[in-house]
C-alpha positions as a Markdown table, in Angstrom:
| # | Residue | x | y | z |
|---|---|---|---|---|
| 1 | Unk | 12.9 | -7.4 | -25.8 |
| 2 | Unk | 15.5 | -8.1 | -23.2 |
| 3 | Unk | 15.5 | -10.8 | -20.9 |
| 4 | Unk | 14.5 | -8.8 | -18.0 |
| 5 | Unk | 11.5 | -7.2 | -20.0 |
| 6 | Unk | 10.6 | -10.8 | -21.4 |
| 7 | Unk | 10.4 | -11.9 | -17.7 |
| 8 | Unk | 8.0 | -8.8 | -16.8 |
| 9 | Unk | 5.6 | -9.8 | -19.7 |
| 10 | Unk | 5.7 | -13.5 | -18.6 |
| 11 | Unk | 5.0 | -12.4 | -14.9 |
| 12 | Unk | 2.1 | -10.2 | -15.8 |
| 13 | Unk | 0.4 | -12.8 | -17.9 |
| 14 | Unk | 0.7 | -15.0 | -15.6 |
| 15 | Unk | -0.5 | -13.2 | -12.3 |
| 16 | Unk | -2.6 | -10.2 | -13.9 |
| 17 | Unk | -3.7 | -10.9 | -17.3 |
| 18 | Unk | -5.7 | -8.4 | -19.4 |
| 19 | Unk | -9.3 | -10.4 | -18.9 |
| 20 | Unk | -8.5 | -10.3 | -15.1 |
| 21 | Unk | -7.5 | -6.6 | -15.0 |
| 22 | Unk | -10.8 | -5.9 | -17.3 |
| 23 | Unk | -12.9 | -7.7 | -14.3 |
| 24 | Unk | -11.4 | -5.5 | -11.8 |
| 25 | Unk | -11.8 | -2.3 | -13.5 |
| 26 | Unk | -15.4 | -3.0 | -13.9 |
| 27 | Unk | -16.0 | -4.0 | -10.2 |
| 28 | Unk | -13.8 | -0.8 | -9.1 |
| 29 | Unk | -16.5 | 1.5 | -9.9 |
| 30 | Unk | -19.1 | -0.9 | -7.8 |
| 31 | Unk | -16.9 | -1.2 | -4.9 |
| 32 | Unk | -16.3 | 2.6 | -5.0 |
| 33 | Unk | -20.1 | 3.5 | -5.2 |
| 34 | Unk | -20.8 | 0.9 | -2.4 |
| 35 | Unk | -18.1 | 1.8 | -0.2 |
| 36 | Unk | -17.3 | -1.9 | 0.1 |
| 37 | Unk | -14.2 | -4.1 | -0.1 |
| 38 | Unk | -12.9 | -5.4 | -3.0 |
| 39 | Unk | -13.7 | -8.9 | -1.9 |
| 40 | Unk | -14.1 | -10.7 | -5.4 |
| 41 | Unk | -10.7 | -9.1 | -6.7 |
| 42 | Unk | -9.0 | -10.3 | -3.4 |
| 43 | Unk | -10.2 | -13.8 | -3.9 |
| 44 | Unk | -9.2 | -14.1 | -7.5 |
| 45 | Unk | -5.7 | -12.5 | -6.7 |
| 46 | Unk | -5.3 | -15.2 | -3.7 |
| 47 | Unk | -6.1 | -18.0 | -6.0 |
| 48 | Unk | -3.5 | -17.0 | -8.4 |
| 49 | Unk | -1.1 | -17.1 | -5.7 |
| 50 | Unk | -0.6 | -13.4 | -5.9 |
| 51 | Unk | -0.2 | -13.0 | -2.0 |
| 52 | Unk | 2.8 | -15.3 | -2.2 |
| 53 | Unk | 5.1 | -13.4 | -4.5 |
| 54 | Unk | 7.5 | -12.5 | -2.1 |
| 55 | Unk | 7.9 | -16.2 | -0.4 |
| 56 | Unk | 11.5 | -17.5 | -1.3 |
| 57 | Unk | 11.5 | -20.8 | -3.3 |
| 58 | Unk | 12.8 | -22.7 | -0.4 |
| 59 | Unk | 9.5 | -22.0 | 1.5 |
| 60 | Unk | 7.4 | -23.0 | -1.6 |
| 61 | Unk | 6.9 | -19.6 | -3.1 |
| 62 | Unk | 7.9 | -17.7 | -6.2 |
| 63 | Unk | 10.5 | -15.3 | -4.8 |
| 64 | Unk | 9.8 | -12.4 | -6.9 |
| 65 | Unk | 12.0 | -9.4 | -6.3 |
| 66 | Unk | 11.1 | -6.0 | -5.3 |
| 67 | Unk | 11.6 | -4.8 | -8.9 |
| 68 | Unk | 9.3 | -7.5 | -10.2 |
| 69 | Unk | 6.4 | -6.8 | -7.5 |
| 70 | Unk | 6.6 | -3.1 | -8.1 |
| 71 | Unk | 6.1 | -3.8 | -11.8 |
| 72 | Unk | 3.0 | -5.9 | -11.2 |
| 73 | Unk | 1.7 | -3.5 | -8.7 |
| 74 | Unk | 1.7 | -0.8 | -11.4 |
| 75 | Unk | 0.0 | -2.8 | -13.8 |
| 76 | Unk | -2.8 | -3.7 | -10.9 |
| 77 | Unk | -3.3 | -0.1 | -9.9 |
| 78 | Unk | -4.0 | 1.0 | -13.3 |
| 79 | Unk | -7.1 | -1.4 | -13.4 |
| 80 | Unk | -8.1 | -1.1 | -9.8 |
| 81 | Unk | -6.1 | 1.5 | -7.5 |
| 82 | Unk | -7.7 | 0.7 | -4.3 |
| 83 | Unk | -7.4 | -2.9 | -4.7 |
| 84 | Unk | -3.5 | -2.5 | -5.5 |
| 85 | Unk | -3.2 | 0.0 | -2.2 |
| 86 | Unk | -5.0 | -2.8 | -0.1 |
| 87 | Unk | -2.9 | -5.6 | -1.4 |
| 88 | Unk | 0.3 | -3.4 | -0.7 |
| 89 | Unk | -0.2 | -3.5 | 2.9 |
| 90 | Unk | 0.3 | -7.3 | 2.7 |
| 91 | Unk | 3.1 | -6.8 | 0.3 |
| 92 | Unk | 4.9 | -4.5 | 2.9 |
| 93 | Unk | 4.9 | -6.9 | 5.5 |
| 94 | Unk | 5.8 | -9.9 | 3.5 |
| 95 | Unk | 8.5 | -8.1 | 1.5 |
| 96 | Unk | 10.0 | -6.9 | 4.8 |
| 97 | Unk | 10.5 | -10.6 | 5.7 |
| 98 | Unk | 12.1 | -11.0 | 2.2 |
| 99 | Unk | 14.3 | -8.3 | 2.4 |
| 100 | Unk | 15.7 | -9.2 | 6.0 |
| 101 | Unk | 16.3 | -12.7 | 4.9 |
| 102 | Unk | 18.1 | -11.8 | 2.0 |
| 103 | Unk | 20.3 | -9.6 | 4.1 |
| 104 | Unk | 21.1 | -12.5 | 6.3 |
| 105 | Unk | 18.3 | -12.0 | 9.2 |
| 106 | Unk | 16.1 | -14.8 | 9.5 |
| 107 | Unk | 14.0 | -13.6 | 12.3 |
| 108 | Unk | 10.9 | -13.1 | 10.4 |
| 109 | Unk | 11.3 | -16.0 | 8.4 |
| 110 | Unk | 8.4 | -17.7 | 10.0 |
| 111 | Unk | 6.0 | -15.2 | 8.2 |
| 112 | Unk | 6.8 | -17.3 | 4.8 |
| 113 | Unk | 5.1 | -20.3 | 6.5 |
| 114 | Unk | 2.3 | -18.2 | 7.4 |
| 115 | Unk | 1.9 | -16.7 | 4.1 |
| 116 | Unk | 1.6 | -20.1 | 2.4 |
| 117 | Unk | -1.0 | -21.2 | 5.0 |
| 118 | Unk | -3.0 | -18.5 | 3.9 |
| 119 | Unk | -2.6 | -15.9 | 6.5 |
| 120 | Unk | -3.2 | -12.2 | 5.5 |
| 121 | Unk | -0.8 | -9.7 | 6.7 |
| 122 | Unk | -1.7 | -6.0 | 7.3 |
| 123 | Unk | 0.0 | -2.8 | 8.2 |
| 124 | Unk | -0.7 | -1.2 | 11.5 |
| 125 | Unk | 2.0 | 1.5 | 12.3 |
| 126 | Unk | 0.3 | 4.8 | 11.3 |
| 127 | Unk | -1.4 | 6.9 | 14.4 |
| 128 | Unk | -3.1 | 10.0 | 14.5 |
| 129 | Unk | -0.6 | 12.8 | 15.0 |
| 130 | Unk | 2.7 | 10.6 | 15.1 |
| 131 | Unk | 4.8 | 12.2 | 12.6 |
| 132 | Unk | 7.7 | 10.1 | 14.3 |
| 133 | Unk | 6.1 | 7.3 | 12.4 |
| 134 | Unk | 8.4 | 4.2 | 12.8 |
| 135 | Unk | 10.8 | 6.4 | 15.1 |
| 136 | Unk | 8.0 | 6.7 | 17.8 |
| 137 | Unk | 4.5 | 5.6 | 18.8 |
| 138 | Unk | 1.7 | 6.8 | 20.9 |
| 139 | Unk | 0.7 | 3.4 | 21.5 |
| 140 | Unk | 1.4 | 2.2 | 25.0 |
| 141 | Unk | 3.2 | -1.4 | 25.5 |
| 142 | Unk | 2.6 | -2.9 | 28.8 |
| 143 | Unk | 4.8 | -5.7 | 29.6 |
| 144 | Unk | 2.7 | -8.9 | 30.4 |
| 145 | Unk | 5.3 | -10.5 | 32.7 |
| 146 | Unk | 6.1 | -13.3 | 30.3 |
| 147 | Unk | 8.0 | -11.6 | 27.3 |
| 148 | Unk | 4.9 | -10.4 | 25.6 |
| 149 | Unk | 2.9 | -7.2 | 25.9 |
| 150 | Unk | -0.6 | -5.5 | 26.0 |
| 151 | Unk | -1.1 | -2.8 | 23.4 |
| 152 | Unk | -3.2 | 0.2 | 23.8 |
| 153 | Unk | -3.7 | 2.9 | 21.2 |
| 154 | Unk | -5.2 | 3.6 | 17.8 |
| 155 | Unk | -3.9 | 2.7 | 14.3 |
| 156 | Unk | -5.1 | 4.5 | 11.5 |
| 157 | Unk | -5.3 | 3.6 | 7.9 |
| 158 | Unk | -5.2 | 0.0 | 8.3 |
| 159 | Unk | -6.1 | -1.3 | 4.9 |
| 160 | Unk | -7.3 | -5.1 | 4.3 |
| 161 | Unk | -9.5 | -4.6 | 7.7 |
| 162 | Unk | -12.0 | -7.1 | 6.5 |
| 163 | Unk | -9.3 | -9.8 | 6.0 |
| 164 | Unk | -6.3 | -9.3 | 7.7 |
| 165 | Unk | -5.3 | -12.3 | 10.3 |
| 166 | Unk | -1.8 | -10.9 | 11.0 |
| 167 | Unk | -1.3 | -7.2 | 11.8 |
| 168 | Unk | 2.2 | -5.7 | 12.3 |
| 169 | Unk | 2.1 | -2.8 | 15.3 |
| 170 | Unk | 4.5 | -1.1 | 17.2 |
| 171 | Unk | 4.1 | 0.4 | 20.7 |
| 172 | Unk | 6.2 | 2.2 | 23.3 |
| 173 | Unk | 7.5 | 0.4 | 26.5 |
| 174 | Unk | 8.2 | 2.9 | 29.3 |
| 175 | Unk | 7.4 | 0.4 | 32.1 |
| 176 | Unk | 10.3 | -1.8 | 31.9 |
| 177 | Unk | 13.0 | 0.8 | 32.2 |
| 178 | Unk | 11.5 | 4.3 | 32.4 |
| 179 | Unk | 15.1 | 5.7 | 31.8 |
| 180 | Unk | 15.4 | 3.6 | 28.5 |
| 181 | Unk | 11.9 | 3.3 | 26.8 |
| 182 | Unk | 11.8 | 0.8 | 23.8 |
| 183 | Unk | 9.9 | 0.7 | 20.9 |
| 184 | Unk | 8.3 | -2.8 | 20.5 |
| 185 | Unk | 7.5 | -4.3 | 17.0 |
| 186 | Unk | 5.3 | -7.4 | 16.5 |
| 187 | Unk | 2.3 | -9.1 | 15.2 |
| 188 | Unk | -1.3 | -9.3 | 16.4 |
| 189 | Unk | -3.3 | -12.3 | 15.4 |
| 190 | Unk | -7.0 | -13.1 | 14.6 |
| 191 | Unk | -8.6 | -15.6 | 12.5 |
| 192 | Unk | -10.1 | -15.0 | 9.1 |
| 193 | Unk | -13.7 | -15.9 | 10.7 |
| 194 | Unk | -13.0 | -13.1 | 13.2 |
| 195 | Unk | -11.9 | -10.9 | 10.6 |
| 196 | Unk | -15.1 | -11.1 | 8.5 |
| 197 | Unk | -17.2 | -10.9 | 11.8 |
| 198 | Unk | -15.4 | -7.7 | 13.1 |
| 199 | Unk | -15.9 | -6.0 | 9.6 |
| 200 | Unk | -19.7 | -7.2 | 9.7 |
| 201 | Unk | -20.1 | -5.5 | 12.9 |
| 202 | Unk | -18.0 | -2.3 | 12.1 |
| 203 | Unk | -20.7 | -1.7 | 9.1 |
| 204 | Unk | -23.5 | -2.6 | 11.5 |
| 205 | Unk | -24.6 | -5.3 | 9.1 |
| 206 | Unk | -24.5 | -9.1 | 8.2 |
| 207 | Unk | -24.0 | -10.3 | 4.8 |
| 208 | Unk | -23.2 | -13.4 | 2.5 |
| 209 | Unk | -19.2 | -13.2 | 3.6 |
| 210 | Unk | -20.0 | -15.9 | 6.2 |
| 211 | Unk | -21.5 | -13.6 | 8.9 |
| 212 | Unk | -25.3 | -14.7 | 9.4 |
| 213 | Unk | -26.0 | -11.9 | 12.1 |
| 214 | Unk | -24.8 | -9.2 | 14.1 |
| 215 | Unk | -25.0 | -11.2 | 17.4 |
| 216 | Unk | -22.7 | -13.7 | 15.7 |
| 217 | Unk | -20.5 | -10.8 | 14.9 |
| 218 | Unk | -20.5 | -9.5 | 18.6 |
| 219 | Unk | -19.7 | -13.0 | 19.9 |
| 220 | Unk | -16.7 | -13.3 | 17.5 |
| 221 | Unk | -15.1 | -10.3 | 18.9 |
| 222 | Unk | -11.2 | -10.2 | 19.1 |
| 223 | Unk | -10.1 | -9.2 | 22.8 |
| 224 | Unk | -8.6 | -5.9 | 23.0 |
| 225 | Unk | -9.1 | -5.2 | 19.1 |
| 226 | Unk | -11.8 | -3.4 | 17.6 |
| 227 | Unk | -12.5 | -2.2 | 13.9 |
| 228 | Unk | -13.6 | 1.5 | 13.4 |
| 229 | Unk | -17.0 | 2.0 | 12.0 |
| 230 | Unk | -16.0 | 5.1 | 10.5 |
| 231 | Unk | -15.0 | 4.5 | 6.7 |
| 232 | Unk | -16.6 | 7.1 | 4.5 |
| 233 | Unk | -13.8 | 8.8 | 2.6 |
| 234 | Unk | -13.0 | 10.6 | -0.7 |
| 235 | Unk | -11.1 | 8.0 | -2.7 |
| 236 | Unk | -9.7 | 4.6 | -2.3 |
| 237 | Unk | -12.7 | 3.5 | -0.6 |
| 238 | Unk | -12.3 | -0.5 | -1.4 |
| 239 | Unk | -9.2 | -0.5 | 0.6 |
| 240 | Unk | -11.2 | -0.5 | 3.7 |
| 241 | Unk | -8.6 | 1.1 | 5.5 |
| 242 | Unk | -10.4 | 1.6 | 8.6 |
| 243 | Unk | -8.9 | 2.5 | 12.0 |
| 244 | Unk | -8.1 | -0.4 | 14.4 |
| 245 | Unk | -8.6 | 0.4 | 18.2 |
| 246 | Unk | -6.1 | -1.5 | 20.5 |
| 247 | Unk | -7.3 | -1.8 | 24.1 |
| 248 | Unk | -4.8 | -3.8 | 25.9 |
| 249 | Unk | -4.5 | -6.3 | 22.7 |
| 250 | Unk | -2.2 | -9.1 | 23.7 |
| 251 | Unk | 0.9 | -9.7 | 21.8 |
| 252 | Unk | 2.4 | -12.9 | 23.4 |
| 253 | Unk | 6.2 | -13.3 | 23.4 |
| 254 | Unk | 6.3 | -15.6 | 20.5 |
| 255 | Unk | 4.7 | -12.6 | 18.5 |
| 256 | Unk | 7.4 | -10.2 | 19.6 |
| 257 | Unk | 9.9 | -9.3 | 16.4 |
| 258 | Unk | 11.8 | -6.2 | 17.6 |
| 259 | Unk | 12.8 | -4.0 | 20.7 |
| 260 | Unk | 14.4 | -0.7 | 19.4 |
| 261 | Unk | 15.3 | 2.4 | 21.0 |
| 262 | Unk | 13.1 | 5.3 | 19.8 |
| 263 | Unk | 14.5 | 7.9 | 17.4 |
| 264 | Unk | 16.5 | 7.8 | 14.6 |
| 265 | Unk | 18.2 | 4.6 | 15.3 |
| 266 | Unk | 19.5 | 2.5 | 12.3 |
| 267 | Unk | 17.8 | -1.0 | 12.4 |
| 268 | Unk | 17.3 | -3.7 | 9.6 |
| 269 | Unk | 13.6 | -3.8 | 10.2 |
| 270 | Unk | 12.7 | -0.2 | 10.1 |
| 271 | Unk | 14.8 | 0.1 | 7.0 |
| 272 | Unk | 13.2 | -2.9 | 5.4 |
| 273 | Unk | 9.6 | -1.5 | 6.3 |
| 274 | Unk | 10.4 | 2.1 | 5.1 |
| 275 | Unk | 12.1 | 0.4 | 1.8 |
| 276 | Unk | 9.0 | -1.7 | 1.1 |
| 277 | Unk | 6.4 | 0.8 | 1.9 |
| 278 | Unk | 7.8 | 3.7 | 0.1 |
| 279 | Unk | 8.5 | 1.8 | -3.2 |
| 280 | Unk | 5.3 | -0.3 | -3.1 |
| 281 | Unk | 3.1 | 2.9 | -2.5 |
| 282 | Unk | 5.0 | 4.7 | -5.3 |
| 283 | Unk | 4.3 | 1.9 | -7.5 |
| 284 | Unk | 0.5 | 2.1 | -6.9 |
| 285 | Unk | 0.4 | 6.0 | -7.9 |
| 286 | Unk | 2.7 | 5.1 | -10.9 |
| 287 | Unk | 0.0 | 2.9 | -12.1 |
| 288 | Unk | -2.8 | 5.5 | -11.4 |
| 289 | Unk | -0.7 | 8.4 | -13.4 |
| 290 | Unk | -0.5 | 6.1 | -16.3 |
| 291 | Unk | -4.2 | 5.2 | -16.6 |
| 292 | Unk | -5.0 | 8.9 | -16.0 |
| 293 | Unk | -2.5 | 9.6 | -19.3 |
| 294 | Unk | -4.4 | 6.9 | -21.2 |
| 295 | Unk | -8.0 | 8.3 | -20.2 |
| 296 | Unk | -6.7 | 11.7 | -21.0 |
| 297 | Unk | -5.7 | 10.7 | -24.5 |
| 298 | Unk | -8.9 | 9.0 | -25.2 |
| 299 | Unk | -10.9 | 12.1 | -23.9 |
| 300 | Unk | -8.9 | 14.4 | -26.4 |
| 301 | Unk | -9.6 | 11.8 | -29.4 |
| 302 | Unk | -13.5 | 11.6 | -28.3 |
| 303 | Unk | -14.0 | 15.6 | -28.3 |
| 304 | Unk | -14.2 | 17.7 | -31.5 |
| 305 | Unk | -13.8 | 21.5 | -31.6 |
| 306 | Unk | -16.9 | 23.2 | -33.1 |
| 307 | Unk | -14.9 | 26.3 | -33.7 |
| 308 | Unk | -12.0 | 24.6 | -35.4 |
| 309 | Unk | -13.9 | 21.4 | -37.0 |
| 310 | Unk | -11.1 | 19.1 | -35.6 |
| 311 | Unk | -10.7 | 16.7 | -32.4 |
| 312 | Unk | -9.1 | 18.4 | -29.5 |
| 313 | Unk | -6.5 | 15.6 | -30.0 |
| 314 | Unk | -5.1 | 18.1 | -32.7 |
| 315 | Unk | -5.5 | 21.3 | -30.5 |
| 316 | Unk | -2.1 | 22.6 | -29.6 |
| 317 | Unk | -3.1 | 23.9 | -26.2 |
| 318 | Unk | -4.8 | 20.4 | -25.5 |
| 319 | Unk | -1.8 | 18.4 | -26.8 |
| 320 | Unk | 0.5 | 20.9 | -24.4 |
| 321 | Unk | -1.5 | 19.8 | -21.4 |
| 322 | Unk | -1.4 | 16.1 | -22.0 |
| 323 | Unk | 2.5 | 16.5 | -23.0 |
| 324 | Unk | 3.6 | 18.3 | -19.8 |
| 325 | Unk | 1.7 | 15.8 | -17.7 |
| 326 | Unk | 3.3 | 12.6 | -19.6 |
| 327 | Unk | 6.8 | 14.4 | -19.1 |
| 328 | Unk | 6.3 | 14.5 | -15.3 |
| 329 | Unk | 5.1 | 11.0 | -15.6 |
| 330 | Unk | 8.5 | 9.7 | -17.5 |
| 331 | Unk | 10.8 | 10.1 | -14.8 |
| 332 | Unk | 8.8 | 8.2 | -12.1 |
| 333 | Unk | 8.7 | 4.7 | -13.2 |
| 334 | Unk | 12.5 | 5.2 | -14.3 |
| 335 | Unk | 13.2 | 6.1 | -10.8 |
| 336 | Unk | 11.3 | 3.2 | -9.4 |
| 337 | Unk | 13.1 | 0.9 | -11.9 |
| 338 | Unk | 16.7 | 2.2 | -10.6 |
| 339 | Unk | 15.7 | 2.2 | -7.0 |
| 340 | Unk | 14.1 | -1.1 | -7.0 |
| 341 | Unk | 17.1 | -3.0 | -8.9 |
| 342 | Unk | 19.9 | -1.5 | -6.5 |
| 343 | Unk | 17.6 | -2.6 | -3.5 |
| 344 | Unk | 17.2 | -6.2 | -4.7 |
| 345 | Unk | 21.0 | -6.2 | -5.6 |
| 346 | Unk | 21.9 | -5.1 | -2.1 |
| 347 | Unk | 23.6 | -2.1 | -2.9 |
| 348 | Unk | 24.6 | 0.2 | 0.1 |
| 349 | Unk | 23.6 | 3.6 | 0.0 |
| 350 | Unk | 23.9 | 4.1 | 3.6 |
| 351 | Unk | 21.8 | 7.4 | 4.8 |
| 352 | Unk | 21.5 | 8.1 | 0.9 |
| 353 | Unk | 18.7 | 5.2 | 1.0 |
| 354 | Unk | 15.9 | 7.3 | 2.6 |
| 355 | Unk | 16.5 | 10.2 | 0.3 |
| 356 | Unk | 15.8 | 7.9 | -2.8 |
| 357 | Unk | 12.9 | 6.1 | -1.4 |
| 358 | Unk | 10.9 | 8.9 | 0.1 |
| 359 | Unk | 11.5 | 11.0 | -3.2 |
| 360 | Unk | 10.2 | 7.9 | -5.2 |
| 361 | Unk | 7.2 | 7.9 | -3.3 |
| 362 | Unk | 6.6 | 11.5 | -3.3 |
| 363 | Unk | 7.5 | 12.0 | -6.8 |
| 364 | Unk | 4.8 | 9.3 | -7.8 |
| 365 | Unk | 2.1 | 11.0 | -5.7 |
| 366 | Unk | 2.7 | 14.2 | -7.5 |
| 367 | Unk | 2.6 | 12.5 | -10.9 |
| 368 | Unk | -0.8 | 10.8 | -10.0 |
| 369 | Unk | -2.4 | 13.9 | -9.0 |
| 370 | Unk | -1.0 | 16.2 | -11.9 |
| 371 | Unk | -1.7 | 13.4 | -14.5 |
| 372 | Unk | -5.2 | 13.0 | -12.9 |
| 373 | Unk | -6.1 | 16.6 | -13.2 |
| 374 | Unk | -4.9 | 17.0 | -16.6 |
| 375 | Unk | -6.8 | 14.2 | -18.0 |
| 376 | Unk | -9.8 | 15.6 | -16.1 |
| 377 | Unk | -9.4 | 18.6 | -18.2 |
| 378 | Unk | -8.9 | 16.5 | -21.4 |
| 379 | Unk | -12.2 | 14.8 | -20.8 |
| 380 | Unk | -14.2 | 17.9 | -20.0 |
| 381 | Unk | -17.4 | 17.4 | -18.4 |
| 382 | Unk | -17.6 | 13.9 | -19.4 |
| 383 | Unk | -14.6 | 13.0 | -16.8 |
| 384 | Unk | -16.6 | 15.0 | -14.1 |
| 385 | Unk | -19.4 | 12.7 | -14.2 |
| 386 | Unk | -19.1 | 10.1 | -11.5 |
| 387 | Unk | -19.8 | 7.3 | -14.1 |
| 388 | Unk | -16.6 | 8.0 | -15.6 |
| 389 | Unk | -13.3 | 6.2 | -14.7 |
| 390 | Unk | -11.3 | 9.3 | -14.3 |
| 391 | Unk | -13.6 | 10.8 | -11.7 |
| 392 | Unk | -12.8 | 7.8 | -9.5 |
| 393 | Unk | -8.9 | 7.9 | -10.5 |
| 394 | Unk | -8.8 | 11.6 | -9.5 |
| 395 | Unk | -10.3 | 11.1 | -6.2 |
| 396 | Unk | -8.1 | 7.9 | -5.5 |
| 397 | Unk | -4.9 | 10.2 | -6.4 |
| 398 | Unk | -5.8 | 12.4 | -3.4 |
| 399 | Unk | -5.1 | 9.8 | -1.3 |
| 400 | Unk | -1.2 | 10.2 | -2.1 |
| 401 | Unk | -1.5 | 13.2 | 0.1 |
| 402 | Unk | -1.9 | 11.1 | 3.3 |
| 403 | Unk | 1.1 | 8.7 | 3.0 |
| 404 | Unk | 3.7 | 9.3 | 5.6 |
| 405 | Unk | 5.9 | 11.3 | 5.5 |
| 406 | Unk | 4.1 | 14.1 | 4.0 |
| 407 | Unk | 6.3 | 16.7 | 1.8 |
| 408 | Unk | 6.5 | 19.1 | 4.7 |
| 409 | Unk | 7.8 | 16.6 | 6.9 |
| 410 | Unk | 10.3 | 15.2 | 4.3 |
| 411 | Unk | 11.7 | 18.8 | 3.3 |
| 412 | Unk | 14.0 | 18.9 | 6.4 |
| 413 | Unk | 15.7 | 15.6 | 5.5 |
| 414 | Unk | 16.7 | 16.8 | 1.9 |
| 415 | Unk | 17.6 | 20.1 | 3.4 |
| 416 | Unk | 19.7 | 18.8 | 5.9 |
| 417 | Unk | 21.7 | 16.7 | 3.5 |
| 418 | Unk | 22.8 | 19.3 | 1.7 |
| 419 | Unk | 23.2 | 22.0 | 4.0 |
| 420 | Unk | 24.1 | 20.6 | 7.3 |
| 421 | Unk | 27.4 | 18.6 | 6.7 |
């Protein structure tokens, strides 16, 4: 075993030992059935220091690399995909701060102290019908006259809705200079108690998470921030990625991180966001694909052909189906391994970085869906039952269709790289 692989094994045992993953796997089915947040998983990860992985040693953290966090997230996703996807959105934000710091920009170093103090970060960028994603926003950013803004708009798929205390968001300021609008990036704040109360209110229930009544939940409302009551989706249910509705939500000047011209304007912040988002989402679906293959193999060994008197693991057609899925999978972790190491080593691919990052995420998404479908065929009717882990993995894999950019949105970028000079 190389030093690098030995280090990966050490980190896996420290942060995600097998007994922990087994608990996560057992709970995953319960969270999914109850459409509930992964409370116990999240608290166990927090207690192990998992949320601090990107924090530099100078700020009291372990300062793992993107390569190392990607490998851990693949491992976590194989046991509990929705838990991994939810935690990913904290890592996207904290990984951005680490990536910028490594490249000489300390403007988000304050994030490290907040993480070590227990704050939970989430990602509030995606909006309905905004295919500009980072390069534009439907959210209105009104200057408050003191260097801050009041934001109004809707942010969709806000994972970690029940627990986030810091939400990175963006909005468009057209008021300061109508001839030169600016995209404003920054953070919205709320307390952990407010997060729990808003979640209870969104579900229309009180519970054992520190909220004793709906009246209490209503009284703990955060001005300008509402958590949607609509979350009943096909898969990844435990991420509780509810929409966040902003109505003049206040972002004081101290919480403003960047002002950027709209459109494809190079900036370290948006580069870091794109990198961490695409790579870490890819890691989740790589883990899903790997687990689907394992379940497919188990399914073939468990079934016997009455016609041939052998297990389906010996039937050529079944072996070929699983082999094809395995071949499709094999390129994905290799791609992640290469790109994360280059990112950590500060390799400058210039305009080639988006091509690499987006392809890694799209390829991982395809592999997750293809492997889950092949595995479902291998397990036959047993896997089609809701009690089987594979039925949940199959649904979780479909969530990969909704992460930006879609394949349709990405194709012009790849065509232009070859055809437009």
